[in-house]
XYZ file of C-alpha atoms in Angstrom:
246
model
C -7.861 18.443 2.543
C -9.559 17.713 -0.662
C -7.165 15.969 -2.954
C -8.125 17.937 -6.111
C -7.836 21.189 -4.237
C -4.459 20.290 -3.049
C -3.471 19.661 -6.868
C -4.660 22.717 -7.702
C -2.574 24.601 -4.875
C 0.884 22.742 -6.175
C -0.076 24.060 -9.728
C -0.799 27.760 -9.290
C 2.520 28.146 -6.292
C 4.590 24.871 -6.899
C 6.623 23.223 -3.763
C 9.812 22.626 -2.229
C 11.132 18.491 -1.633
C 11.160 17.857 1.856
C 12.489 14.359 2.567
C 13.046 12.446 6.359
C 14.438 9.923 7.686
C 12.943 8.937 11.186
C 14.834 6.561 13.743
C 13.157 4.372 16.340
C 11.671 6.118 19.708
C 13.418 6.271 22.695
C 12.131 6.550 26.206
C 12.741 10.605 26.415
C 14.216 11.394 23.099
C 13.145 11.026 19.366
C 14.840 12.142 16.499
C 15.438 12.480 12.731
C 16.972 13.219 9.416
C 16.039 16.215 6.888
C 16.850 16.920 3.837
C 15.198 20.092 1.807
C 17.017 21.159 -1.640
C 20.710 21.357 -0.607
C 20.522 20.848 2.948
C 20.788 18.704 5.321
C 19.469 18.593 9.143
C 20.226 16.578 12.076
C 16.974 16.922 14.528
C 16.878 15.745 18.219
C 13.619 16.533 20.209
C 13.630 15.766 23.671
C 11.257 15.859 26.013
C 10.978 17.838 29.531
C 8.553 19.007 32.189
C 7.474 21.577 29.683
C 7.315 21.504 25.964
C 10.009 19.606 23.770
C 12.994 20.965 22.821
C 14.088 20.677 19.544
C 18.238 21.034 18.599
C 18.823 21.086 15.230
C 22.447 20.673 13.719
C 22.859 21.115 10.099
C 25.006 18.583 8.167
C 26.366 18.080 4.654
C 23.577 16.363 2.510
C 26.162 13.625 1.325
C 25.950 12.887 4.860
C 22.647 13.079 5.878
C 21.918 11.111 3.200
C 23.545 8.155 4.506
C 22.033 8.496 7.898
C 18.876 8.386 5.904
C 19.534 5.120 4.572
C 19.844 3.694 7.857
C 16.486 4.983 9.159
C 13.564 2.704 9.757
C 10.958 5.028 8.482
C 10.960 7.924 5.771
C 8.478 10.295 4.670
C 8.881 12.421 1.525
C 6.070 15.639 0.708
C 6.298 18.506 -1.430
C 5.724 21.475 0.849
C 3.731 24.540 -0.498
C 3.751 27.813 1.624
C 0.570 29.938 1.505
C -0.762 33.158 3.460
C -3.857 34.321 5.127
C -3.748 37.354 5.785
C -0.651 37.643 7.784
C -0.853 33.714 8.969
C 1.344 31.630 7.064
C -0.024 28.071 6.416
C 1.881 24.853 5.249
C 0.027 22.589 2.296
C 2.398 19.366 2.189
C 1.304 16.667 -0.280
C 2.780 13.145 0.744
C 4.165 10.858 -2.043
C 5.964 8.411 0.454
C 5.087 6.274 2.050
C 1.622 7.189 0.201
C -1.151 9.749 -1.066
C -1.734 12.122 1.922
C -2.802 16.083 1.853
C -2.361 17.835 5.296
C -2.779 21.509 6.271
C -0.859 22.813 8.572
C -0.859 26.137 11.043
C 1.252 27.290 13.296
C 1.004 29.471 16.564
C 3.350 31.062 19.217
C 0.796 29.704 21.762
C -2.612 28.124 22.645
C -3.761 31.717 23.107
C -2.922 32.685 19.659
C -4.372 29.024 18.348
C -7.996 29.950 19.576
C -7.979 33.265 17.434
C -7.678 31.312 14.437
C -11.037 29.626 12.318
C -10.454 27.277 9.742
C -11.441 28.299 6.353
C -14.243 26.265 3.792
C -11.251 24.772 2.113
C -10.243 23.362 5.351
C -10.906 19.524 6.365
C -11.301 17.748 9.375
C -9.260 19.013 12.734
C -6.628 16.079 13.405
C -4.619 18.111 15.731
C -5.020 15.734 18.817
C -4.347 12.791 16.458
C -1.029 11.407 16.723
C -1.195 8.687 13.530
C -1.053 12.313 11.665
C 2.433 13.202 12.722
C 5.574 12.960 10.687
C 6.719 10.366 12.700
C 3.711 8.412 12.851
C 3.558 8.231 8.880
C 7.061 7.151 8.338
C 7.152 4.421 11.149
C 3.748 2.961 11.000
C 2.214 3.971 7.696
C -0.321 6.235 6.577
C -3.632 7.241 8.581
C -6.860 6.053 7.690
C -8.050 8.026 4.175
C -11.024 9.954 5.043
C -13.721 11.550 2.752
C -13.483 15.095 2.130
C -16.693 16.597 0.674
C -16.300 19.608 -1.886
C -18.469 22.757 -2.444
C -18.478 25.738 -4.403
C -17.772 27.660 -1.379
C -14.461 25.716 -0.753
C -13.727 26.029 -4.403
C -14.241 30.112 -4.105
C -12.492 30.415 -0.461
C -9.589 28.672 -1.852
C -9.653 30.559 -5.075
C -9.945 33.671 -2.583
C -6.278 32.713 -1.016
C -4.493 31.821 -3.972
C -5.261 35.195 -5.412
C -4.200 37.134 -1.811
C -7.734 38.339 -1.672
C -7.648 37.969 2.585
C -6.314 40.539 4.200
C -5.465 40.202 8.462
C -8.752 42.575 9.219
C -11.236 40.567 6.989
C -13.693 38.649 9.213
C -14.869 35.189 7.928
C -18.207 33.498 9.459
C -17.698 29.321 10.014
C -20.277 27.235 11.486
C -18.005 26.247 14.629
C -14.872 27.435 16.485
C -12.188 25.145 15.633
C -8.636 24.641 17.232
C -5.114 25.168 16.154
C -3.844 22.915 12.665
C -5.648 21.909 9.858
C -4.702 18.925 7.240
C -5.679 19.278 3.715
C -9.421 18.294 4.425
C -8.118 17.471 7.740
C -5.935 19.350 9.912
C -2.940 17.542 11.132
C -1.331 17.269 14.763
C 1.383 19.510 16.262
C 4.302 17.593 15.924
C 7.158 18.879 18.514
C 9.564 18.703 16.078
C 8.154 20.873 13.269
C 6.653 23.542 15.526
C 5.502 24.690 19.418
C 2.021 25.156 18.584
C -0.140 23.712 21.563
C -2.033 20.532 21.100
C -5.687 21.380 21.079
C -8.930 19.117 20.669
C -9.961 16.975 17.816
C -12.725 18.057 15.918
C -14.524 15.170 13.632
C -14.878 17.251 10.259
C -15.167 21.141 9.314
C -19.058 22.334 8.932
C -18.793 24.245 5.525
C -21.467 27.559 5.876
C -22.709 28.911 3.195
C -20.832 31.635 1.867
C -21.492 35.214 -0.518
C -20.923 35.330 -3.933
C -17.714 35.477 -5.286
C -16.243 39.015 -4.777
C -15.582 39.088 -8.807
C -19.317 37.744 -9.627
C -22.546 39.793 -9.351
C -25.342 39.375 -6.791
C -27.675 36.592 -6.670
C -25.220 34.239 -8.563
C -25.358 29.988 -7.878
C -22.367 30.620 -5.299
C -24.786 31.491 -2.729
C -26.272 27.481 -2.966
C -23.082 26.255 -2.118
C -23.459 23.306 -4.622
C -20.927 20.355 -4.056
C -18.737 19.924 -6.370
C -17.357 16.378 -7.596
C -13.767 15.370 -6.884
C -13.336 14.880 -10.873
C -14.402 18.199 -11.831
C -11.997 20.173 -9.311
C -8.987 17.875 -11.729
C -10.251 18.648 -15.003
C -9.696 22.123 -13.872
C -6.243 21.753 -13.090
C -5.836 20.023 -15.852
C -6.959 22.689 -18.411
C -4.987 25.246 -16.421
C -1.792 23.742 -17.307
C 0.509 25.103 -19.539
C -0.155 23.076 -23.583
C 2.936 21.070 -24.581
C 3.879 22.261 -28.469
């Protein structure tokens, strides 16, 4: 996801600290440290003929804290929660081990994953893309950045969701079908020890269609042009929303 537009979410609904501490793979077994506000997690995801199962033990902070010092690889992201309708969707911004916006969805199953379709704000699909994962980040670094184009139409659609506009039997028109999780501009793998959502294909970027006017604006407004919008402007907004300091 766009950068700017991720700024923007973290202004209007804030976020929660997520920090954790990954160990080294094992041949059948991975597992980590997490630590959100207060508590403190113990996670061990192991792998079987079917999907992995995750055990999670919870443990005082002091001590997960020191099992996070002895980790090889950490990750920390302010998590915002957002809905769609009745879909809940994940915005986590990484500050460690660098700048990173992902999206994230979840489903009960690859059946429920193929009702879904992205929305304009949406990047790139990065499902099937394993550098993405939690666990990727905090052992071997961040991802390749990718460019994230902006349009009025993302602008608007993510307006739209802030305000709870989309309601579960609203119908939205994309240009392509695309799979299960989304990162912010990109959509971001299913990692086995956040969720069970399916894997499903990559998809190289997210075709933004042109979209109606604004449901506050009048007809024949400049929404319907769908004019891109530059990275700089979508900040200056966020900017001027925020609070004055007397």
């Amino acid at each position: 996801m766009a950068s700017s537009l991720a700024r923007l979410i973290r202004k209007e609904r804030g976020g929660t600290r997520v920090t954790e501490g990954h160990f080294p793979n094992q041949t059948d077994r991975s597992s980590y440290v997490h630590i959100e506000g207060d508590q403190g997690s113990l996670v061990l995801i192991t792998s079987g003929p079917g999907a992995p199962v995750e055990e999670r033990t919870a443990v005082p902070r002091s001590h997960a804290e020191a099992l996070l010092d002895v980790t090889p690889g950490k990750v920390d992201y302010v998590r915002t929660d957002l809905s769609i309708g009745t879909r809940e969707v994940q915005v986590s911004r990484f500050v460690t081990p660098g700048p990173l916006d992902l999206i994230v969805v979840e489903f009960e199953d690859a059946n429920d994953a193929k009702d879904f379709r992205p929305l304009p704000w949406f990047g790139p699909e990065v499902t099937a893309e394993a550098v993405y994962q939690n666990r990727s980040i905090a052992l071997n670094g961040l991802p390749p950045a990718l460019d994230v184009p902006l349009s009025n139409a993302a602008l608007n659609s993510l307006l739209d969701t802030i305000e709870n506009r989309f309601s579960s039997s609203r119908q939205f028109s994309y240009a392509q079908p695309m799979p299960s999780h989304a990162d912010e501009g990109r959509r971001r793998p299913a990692n086995a020890s956040e969720r069970s959502a399916a894997p499903s294909p990559a998809s190289p970027s997210v075709k933004q269609s042109q979209t109606s006017a604004h449901p506050s604006d009048g007809p024949n407004t400049n929404d319907d042009l769908n004019l891109d919008i530059e990275d700089s402007v979508i900040r200056e907004l966020a900017r001027s929303l925020r609070p004055q300091q007397r």
